[in-house]
mmCIF file of C-alpha atoms in Angstrom:
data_model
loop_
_atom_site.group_PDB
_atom_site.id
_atom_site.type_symbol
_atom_site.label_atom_id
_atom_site.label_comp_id
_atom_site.label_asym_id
_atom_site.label_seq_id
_atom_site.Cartn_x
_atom_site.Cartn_y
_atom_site.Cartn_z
ATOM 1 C CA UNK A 1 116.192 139.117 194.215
ATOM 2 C CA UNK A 2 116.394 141.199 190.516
ATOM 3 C CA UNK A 3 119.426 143.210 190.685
ATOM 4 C CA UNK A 4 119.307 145.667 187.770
ATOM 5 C CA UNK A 5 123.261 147.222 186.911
ATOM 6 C CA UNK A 6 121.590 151.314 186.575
ATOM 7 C CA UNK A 7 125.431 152.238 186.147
ATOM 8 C CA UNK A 8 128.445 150.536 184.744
ATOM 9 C CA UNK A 9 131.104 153.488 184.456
ATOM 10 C CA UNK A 10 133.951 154.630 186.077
ATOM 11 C CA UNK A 11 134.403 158.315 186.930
ATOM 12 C CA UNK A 12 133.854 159.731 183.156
ATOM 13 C CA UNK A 13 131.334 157.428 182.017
ATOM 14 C CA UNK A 14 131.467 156.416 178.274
ATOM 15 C CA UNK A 15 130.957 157.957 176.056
ATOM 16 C CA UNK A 16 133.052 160.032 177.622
ATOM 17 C CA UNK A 17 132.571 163.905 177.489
ATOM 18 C CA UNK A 18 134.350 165.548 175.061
ATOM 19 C CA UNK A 19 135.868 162.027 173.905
ATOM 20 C CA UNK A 20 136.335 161.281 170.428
ATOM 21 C CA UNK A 21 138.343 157.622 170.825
ATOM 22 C CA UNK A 22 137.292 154.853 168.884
ATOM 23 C CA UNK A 23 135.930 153.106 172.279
ATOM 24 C CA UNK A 24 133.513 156.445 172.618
ATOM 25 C CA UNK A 25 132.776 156.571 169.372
ATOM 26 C CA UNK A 26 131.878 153.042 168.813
ATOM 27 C CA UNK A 27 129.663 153.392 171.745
ATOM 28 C CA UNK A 28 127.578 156.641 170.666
ATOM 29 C CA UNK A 29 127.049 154.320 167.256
ATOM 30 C CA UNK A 30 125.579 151.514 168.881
ATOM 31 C CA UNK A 31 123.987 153.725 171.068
ATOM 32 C CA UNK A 32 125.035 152.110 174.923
ATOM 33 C CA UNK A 33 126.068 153.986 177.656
ATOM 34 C CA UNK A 34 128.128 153.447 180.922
ATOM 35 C CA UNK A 35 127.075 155.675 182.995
ATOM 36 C CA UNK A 36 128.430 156.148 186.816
ATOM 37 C CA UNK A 37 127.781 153.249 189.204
ATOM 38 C CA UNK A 38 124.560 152.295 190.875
ATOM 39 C CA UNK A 39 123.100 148.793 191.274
ATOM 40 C CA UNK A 40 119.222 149.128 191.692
ATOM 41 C CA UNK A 41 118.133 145.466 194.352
ATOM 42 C CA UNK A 42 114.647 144.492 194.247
ATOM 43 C CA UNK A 43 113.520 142.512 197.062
ATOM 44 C CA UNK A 44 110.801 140.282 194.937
ATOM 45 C CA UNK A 45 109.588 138.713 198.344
ATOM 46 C CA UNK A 46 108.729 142.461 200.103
ATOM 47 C CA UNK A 47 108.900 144.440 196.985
ATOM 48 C CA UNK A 48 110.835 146.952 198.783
ATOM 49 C CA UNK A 49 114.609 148.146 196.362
ATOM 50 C CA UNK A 50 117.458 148.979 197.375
ATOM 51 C CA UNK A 51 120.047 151.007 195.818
ATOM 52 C CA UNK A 52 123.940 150.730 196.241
ATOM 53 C CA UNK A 53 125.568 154.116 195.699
ATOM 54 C CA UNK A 54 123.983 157.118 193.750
ATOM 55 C CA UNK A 55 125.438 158.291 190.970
ATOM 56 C CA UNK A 56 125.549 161.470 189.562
ATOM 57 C CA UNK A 57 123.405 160.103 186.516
ATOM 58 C CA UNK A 58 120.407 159.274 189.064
ATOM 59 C CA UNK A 59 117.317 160.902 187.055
ATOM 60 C CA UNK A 60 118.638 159.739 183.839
ATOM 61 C CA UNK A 61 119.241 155.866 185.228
ATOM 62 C CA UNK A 62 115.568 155.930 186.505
ATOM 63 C CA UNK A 63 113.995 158.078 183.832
ATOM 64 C CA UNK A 64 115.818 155.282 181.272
ATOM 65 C CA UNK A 65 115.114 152.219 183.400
ATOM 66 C CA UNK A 66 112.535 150.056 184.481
ATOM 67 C CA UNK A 67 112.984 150.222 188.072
ATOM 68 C CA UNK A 68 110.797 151.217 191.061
ATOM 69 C CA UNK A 69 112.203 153.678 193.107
ATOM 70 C CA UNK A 70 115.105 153.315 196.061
ATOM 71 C CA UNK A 71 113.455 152.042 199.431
ATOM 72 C CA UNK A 72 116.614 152.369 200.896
ATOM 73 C CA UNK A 73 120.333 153.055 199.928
ATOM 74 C CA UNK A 74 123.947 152.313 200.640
ATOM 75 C CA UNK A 75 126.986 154.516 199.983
ATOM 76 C CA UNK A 76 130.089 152.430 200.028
ATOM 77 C CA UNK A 77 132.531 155.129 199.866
ATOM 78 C CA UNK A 78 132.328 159.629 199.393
ATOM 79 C CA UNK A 79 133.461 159.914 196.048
ATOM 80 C CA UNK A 80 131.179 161.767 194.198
ATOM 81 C CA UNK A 81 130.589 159.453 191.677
ATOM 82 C CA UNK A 82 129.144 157.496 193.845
ATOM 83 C CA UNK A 83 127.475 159.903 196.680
ATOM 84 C CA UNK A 84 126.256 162.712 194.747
ATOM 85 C CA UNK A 85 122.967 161.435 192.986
ATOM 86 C CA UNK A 86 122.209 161.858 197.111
ATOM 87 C CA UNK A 87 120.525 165.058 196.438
ATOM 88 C CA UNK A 88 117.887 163.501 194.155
ATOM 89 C CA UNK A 89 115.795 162.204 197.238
ATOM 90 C CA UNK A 90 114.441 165.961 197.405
ATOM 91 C CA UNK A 91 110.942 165.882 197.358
ATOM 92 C CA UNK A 92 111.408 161.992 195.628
ATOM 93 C CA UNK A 93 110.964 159.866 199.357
ATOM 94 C CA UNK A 94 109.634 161.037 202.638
ATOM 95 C CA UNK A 95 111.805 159.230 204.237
ATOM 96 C CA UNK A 96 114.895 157.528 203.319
ATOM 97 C CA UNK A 97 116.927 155.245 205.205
ATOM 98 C CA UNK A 98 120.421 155.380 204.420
ATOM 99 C CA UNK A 99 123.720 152.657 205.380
ATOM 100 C CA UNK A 100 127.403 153.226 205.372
ATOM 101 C CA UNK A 101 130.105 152.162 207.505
ATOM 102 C CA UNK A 102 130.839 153.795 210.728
ATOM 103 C CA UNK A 103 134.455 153.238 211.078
ATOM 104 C CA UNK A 104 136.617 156.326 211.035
ATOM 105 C CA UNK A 105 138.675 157.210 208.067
ATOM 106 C CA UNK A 106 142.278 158.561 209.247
ATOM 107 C CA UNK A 107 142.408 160.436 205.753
ATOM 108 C CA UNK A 108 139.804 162.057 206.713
ATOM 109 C CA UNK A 109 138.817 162.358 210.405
ATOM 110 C CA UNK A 110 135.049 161.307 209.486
ATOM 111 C CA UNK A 111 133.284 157.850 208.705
ATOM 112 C CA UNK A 112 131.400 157.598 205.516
ATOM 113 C CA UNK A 113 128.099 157.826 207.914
ATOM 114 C CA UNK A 114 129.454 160.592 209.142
ATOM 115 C CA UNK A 115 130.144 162.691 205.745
ATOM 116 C CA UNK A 116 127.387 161.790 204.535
ATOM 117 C CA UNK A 117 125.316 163.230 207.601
ATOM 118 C CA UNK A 118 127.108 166.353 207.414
ATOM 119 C CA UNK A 119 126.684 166.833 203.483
ATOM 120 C CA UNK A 120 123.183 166.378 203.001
ATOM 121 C CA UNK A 121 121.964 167.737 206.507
ATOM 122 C CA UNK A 122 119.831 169.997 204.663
ATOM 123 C CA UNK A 123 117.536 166.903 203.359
ATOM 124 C CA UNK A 124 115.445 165.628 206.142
ATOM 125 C CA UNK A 125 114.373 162.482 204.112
ATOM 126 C CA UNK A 126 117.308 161.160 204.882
ATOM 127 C CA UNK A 127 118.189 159.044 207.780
ATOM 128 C CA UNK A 128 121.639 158.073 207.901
ATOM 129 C CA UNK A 129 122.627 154.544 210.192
ATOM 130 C CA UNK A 130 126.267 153.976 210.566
ATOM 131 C CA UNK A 131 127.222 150.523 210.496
ATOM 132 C CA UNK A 132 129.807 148.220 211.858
ATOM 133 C CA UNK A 133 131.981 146.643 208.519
ATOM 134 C CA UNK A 134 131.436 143.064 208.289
ATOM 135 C CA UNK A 135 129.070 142.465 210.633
ATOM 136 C CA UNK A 136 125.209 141.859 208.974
ATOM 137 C CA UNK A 137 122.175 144.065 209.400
ATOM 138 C CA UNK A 138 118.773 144.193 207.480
ATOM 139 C CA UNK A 139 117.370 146.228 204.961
ATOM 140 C CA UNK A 140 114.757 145.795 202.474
ATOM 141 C CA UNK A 141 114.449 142.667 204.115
ATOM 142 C CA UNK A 142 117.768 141.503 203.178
ATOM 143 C CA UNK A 143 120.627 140.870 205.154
ATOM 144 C CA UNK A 144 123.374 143.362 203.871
ATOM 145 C CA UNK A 145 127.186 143.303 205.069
ATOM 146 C CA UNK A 146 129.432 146.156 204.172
ATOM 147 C CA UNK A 147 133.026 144.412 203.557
ATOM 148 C CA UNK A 148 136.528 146.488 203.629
ATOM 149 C CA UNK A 149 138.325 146.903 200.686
ATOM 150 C CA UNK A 150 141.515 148.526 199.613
ATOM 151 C CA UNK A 151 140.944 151.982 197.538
ATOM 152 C CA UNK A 152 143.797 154.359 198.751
ATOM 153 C CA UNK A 153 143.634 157.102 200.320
ATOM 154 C CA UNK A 154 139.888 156.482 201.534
ATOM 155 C CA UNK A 155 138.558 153.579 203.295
ATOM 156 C CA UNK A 156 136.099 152.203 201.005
ATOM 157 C CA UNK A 157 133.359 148.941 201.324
ATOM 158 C CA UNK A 158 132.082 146.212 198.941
ATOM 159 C CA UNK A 159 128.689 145.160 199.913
ATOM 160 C CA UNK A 160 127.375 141.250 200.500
ATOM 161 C CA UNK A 161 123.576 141.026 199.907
ATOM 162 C CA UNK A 162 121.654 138.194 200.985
ATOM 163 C CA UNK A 163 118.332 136.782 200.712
ATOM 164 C CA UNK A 164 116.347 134.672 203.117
ATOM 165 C CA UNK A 165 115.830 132.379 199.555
ATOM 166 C CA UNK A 166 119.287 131.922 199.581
ATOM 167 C CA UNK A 167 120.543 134.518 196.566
ATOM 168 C CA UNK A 168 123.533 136.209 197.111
ATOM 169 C CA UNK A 169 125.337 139.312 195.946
ATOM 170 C CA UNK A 170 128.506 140.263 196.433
ATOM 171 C CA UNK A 171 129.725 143.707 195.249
ATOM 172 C CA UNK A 172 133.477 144.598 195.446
ATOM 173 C CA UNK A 173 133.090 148.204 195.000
ATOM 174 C CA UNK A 174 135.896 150.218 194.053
ATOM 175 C CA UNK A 175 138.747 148.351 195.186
ATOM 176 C CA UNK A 176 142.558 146.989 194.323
ATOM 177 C CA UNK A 177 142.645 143.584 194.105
ATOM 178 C CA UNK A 178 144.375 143.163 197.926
ATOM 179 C CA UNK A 179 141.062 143.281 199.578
ATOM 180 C CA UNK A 180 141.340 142.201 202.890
ATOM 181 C CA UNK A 181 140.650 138.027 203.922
ATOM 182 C CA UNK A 182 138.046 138.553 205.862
ATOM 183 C CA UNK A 183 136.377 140.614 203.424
ATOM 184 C CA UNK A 184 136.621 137.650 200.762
ATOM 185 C CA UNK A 185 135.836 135.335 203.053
ATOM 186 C CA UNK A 186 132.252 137.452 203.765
ATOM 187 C CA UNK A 187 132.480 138.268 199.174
ATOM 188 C CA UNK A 188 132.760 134.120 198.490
ATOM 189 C CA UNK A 189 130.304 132.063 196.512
ATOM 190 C CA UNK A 190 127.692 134.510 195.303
ATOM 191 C CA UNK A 191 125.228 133.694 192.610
ATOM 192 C CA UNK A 192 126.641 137.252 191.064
ATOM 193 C CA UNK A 193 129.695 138.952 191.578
ATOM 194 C CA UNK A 194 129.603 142.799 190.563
ATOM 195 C CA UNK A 195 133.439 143.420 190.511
ATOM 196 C CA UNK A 196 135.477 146.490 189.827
ATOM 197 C CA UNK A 197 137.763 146.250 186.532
ATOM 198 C CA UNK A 198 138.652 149.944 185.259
ATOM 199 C CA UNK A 199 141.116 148.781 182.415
ATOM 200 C CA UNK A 200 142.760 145.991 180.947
ATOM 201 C CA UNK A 201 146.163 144.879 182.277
ATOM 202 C CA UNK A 202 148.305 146.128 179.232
ATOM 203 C CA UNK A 203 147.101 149.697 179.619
ATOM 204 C CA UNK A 204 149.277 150.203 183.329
ATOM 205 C CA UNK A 205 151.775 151.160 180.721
ATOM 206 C CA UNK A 206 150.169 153.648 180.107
ATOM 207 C CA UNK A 207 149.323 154.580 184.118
ATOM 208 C CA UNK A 208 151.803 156.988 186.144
ATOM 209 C CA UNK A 209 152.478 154.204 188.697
ATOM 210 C CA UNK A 210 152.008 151.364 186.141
ATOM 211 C CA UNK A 211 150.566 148.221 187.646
ATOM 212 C CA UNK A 212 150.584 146.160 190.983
ATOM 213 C CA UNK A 213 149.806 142.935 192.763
ATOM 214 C CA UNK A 214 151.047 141.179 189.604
ATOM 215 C CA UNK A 215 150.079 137.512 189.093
ATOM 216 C CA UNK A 216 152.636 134.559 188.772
ATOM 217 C CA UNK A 217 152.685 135.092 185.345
ATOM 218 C CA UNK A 218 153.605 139.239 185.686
ATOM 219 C CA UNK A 219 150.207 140.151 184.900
ATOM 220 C CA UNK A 220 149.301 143.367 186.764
ATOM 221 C CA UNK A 221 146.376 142.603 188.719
ATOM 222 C CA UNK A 222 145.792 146.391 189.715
ATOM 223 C CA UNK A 223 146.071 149.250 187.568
ATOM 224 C CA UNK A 224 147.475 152.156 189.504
ATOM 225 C CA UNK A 225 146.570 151.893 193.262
ATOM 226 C CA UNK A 226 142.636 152.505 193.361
ATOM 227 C CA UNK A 227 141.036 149.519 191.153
ATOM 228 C CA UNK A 228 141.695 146.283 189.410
ATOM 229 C CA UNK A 229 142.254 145.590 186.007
ATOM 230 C CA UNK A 230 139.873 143.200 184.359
ATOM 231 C CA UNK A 231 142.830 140.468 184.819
ATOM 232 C CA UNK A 232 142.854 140.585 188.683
ATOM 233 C CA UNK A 233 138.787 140.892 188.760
ATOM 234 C CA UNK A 234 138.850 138.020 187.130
ATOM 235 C CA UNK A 235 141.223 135.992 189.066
ATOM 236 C CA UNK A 236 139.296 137.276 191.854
ATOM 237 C CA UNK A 237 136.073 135.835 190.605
ATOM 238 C CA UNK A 238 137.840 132.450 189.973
ATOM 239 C CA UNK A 239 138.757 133.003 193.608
ATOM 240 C CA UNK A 240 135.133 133.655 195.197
ATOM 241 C CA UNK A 241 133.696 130.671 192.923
ATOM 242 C CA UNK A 242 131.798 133.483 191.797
ATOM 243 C CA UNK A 243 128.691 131.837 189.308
ATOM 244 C CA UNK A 244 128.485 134.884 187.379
ATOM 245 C CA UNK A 245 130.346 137.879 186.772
ATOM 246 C CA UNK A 246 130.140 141.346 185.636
ATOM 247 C CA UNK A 247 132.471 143.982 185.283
ATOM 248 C CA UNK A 248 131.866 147.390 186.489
ATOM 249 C CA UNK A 249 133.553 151.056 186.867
ATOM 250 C CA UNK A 250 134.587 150.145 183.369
ATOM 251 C CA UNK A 251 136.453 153.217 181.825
ATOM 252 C CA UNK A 252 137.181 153.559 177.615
ATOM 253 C CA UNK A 253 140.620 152.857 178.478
ATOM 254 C CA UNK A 254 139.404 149.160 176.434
ATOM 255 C CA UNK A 255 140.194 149.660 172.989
ATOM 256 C CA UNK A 256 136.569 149.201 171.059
ATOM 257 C CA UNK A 257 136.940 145.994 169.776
ATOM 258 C CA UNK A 258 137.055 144.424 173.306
ATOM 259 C CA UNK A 259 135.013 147.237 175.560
ATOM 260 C CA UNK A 260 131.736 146.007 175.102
ATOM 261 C CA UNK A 261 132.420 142.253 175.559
ATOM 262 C CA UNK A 262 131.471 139.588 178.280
ATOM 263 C CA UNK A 263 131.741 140.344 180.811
ATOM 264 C CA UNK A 264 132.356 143.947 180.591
ATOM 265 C CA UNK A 265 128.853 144.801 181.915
ATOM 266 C CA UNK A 266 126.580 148.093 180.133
ATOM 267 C CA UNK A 267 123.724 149.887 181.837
ATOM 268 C CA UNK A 268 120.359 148.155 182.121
ATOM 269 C CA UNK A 269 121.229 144.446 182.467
ATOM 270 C CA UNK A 270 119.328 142.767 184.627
ATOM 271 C CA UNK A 271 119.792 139.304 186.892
ATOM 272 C CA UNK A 272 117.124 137.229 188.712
ATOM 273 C CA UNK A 273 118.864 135.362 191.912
#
């Protein structure tokens, strides 16, 4: 299994548009990127990839990466930073097979299978499979299970991604750090864990709703409601007896003598399980 980290960002990216911080700064000077999320999966056994989510930055992640392209994808959740590089499989595959969960959002009405399906209906490459969360199914020849996590208001999945060799993967997505039991029970012991960490614990100061699900020591764990801080991503690593970790959704909310640091993850690295 070579899993390839395409995009590292959160929403924005960094640099950030229109950003002049030192975090975006130092980043246009050394000349790295964090774009929006997308973890390219190359099955070495079938040489088939798979992609998890499609960012917006999908012809610049391919154009500026070794990678062949998607086989098959997974959308773990509708925002568009992580649905809307969709719309690059025109005339790119004939026919793409596409997983996301099939359980019904009460936010809004629809499963993630099920907005997907109705927002790309006009691209018959696509073939969308709902599936059940938490329970396996195969693609690329792996053995994929779409976890629940916690990322208010929408229901949103982390992905476990399994080879017959015995590599794992386990990808939080965008989460808080109370993701479900079950779910860490299905996200524990992975060669690499890909976990969401969108800001450091001392910037909830500077958040609306501060921090939450604060460690025994007071140290915010998430920042806001929607994602964890690189504290709780790493306590949940410790957690999963992850082997390695990387941090992803990263914002430039780290000041720029930290943001680029292990194991704040950039675009381009790339792991052999």
């Amino acid at each position: 299994m070579e899993v390839t980290l395409l995009g590292t960002g959160d929403t924005t990216g960094t640099p950030t548009v229109g950003c002049d911080c030192d975090t975006c700064t130092a980043a246009r000077e050394r000349g790295v990127e964090r774009t929006r999320f997308s973890v390219h999966v190359r099955n070495e056994r079938t040489d088939e990839s798979l992609l998890v989510d499609l960012s917006p930055d999908f012809r610049t992640q391919f154009l500026a990466r070794d990678v062949a392209l998607l086989d098959a994808a997974i959308i773990t959740h509708i925002h568009f930073d992580h649905l809307d590089g969709l719309g690059n499989a025109f005339r790119l595959v004939r026919d793409l097979p596409v997983a996301a969960a099939n359980e019904t959002d009460p936010e809004t009405g629809e499963s993630v299978a099920d907005t997907v399906r109705r927002k790309y209906d006009y691209l018959d490459a696509l073939s969308i499979t709902g599936q059940e969360p938490l329970e396996p199914f195969e693609l690329c020849g792996f053995d994929v299970t779409l976890v629940p996590v916690d990322h208010p208001p929408l229901v949103c999945y982390g992905a476990v991604i399994e080879c017959e060799t015995g590599a794992k993967l386990s990808i939080t997505g965008d989460t808080n750090y109370a993701i479900p039991d079950a779910s860490r029970e299905r996200l524990a012991d992975p060669d690499l864990l890909i976990a969401d960490a969108i800001a450091p614990a001392s910037f909830c100061e500077h958040h609306p709703l501060g921090g939450d699900h604060h460690d025994s020591e007071g140290v915010p764990r998430t920042f806001g409601t929607k994602h964890m801080t690189r504290e709780g991503a790493l306590a949940l690593a410790d957690e999963l007896g992850a082997a390695t970790t990387r941090l992803v959704h990263v914002s430039h909310f780290f000041s720029a003598d930290e943001a680029f640091d292990d194991p704040l993850a950039v675009d381009g690295e790339r792991y052999r399980l």
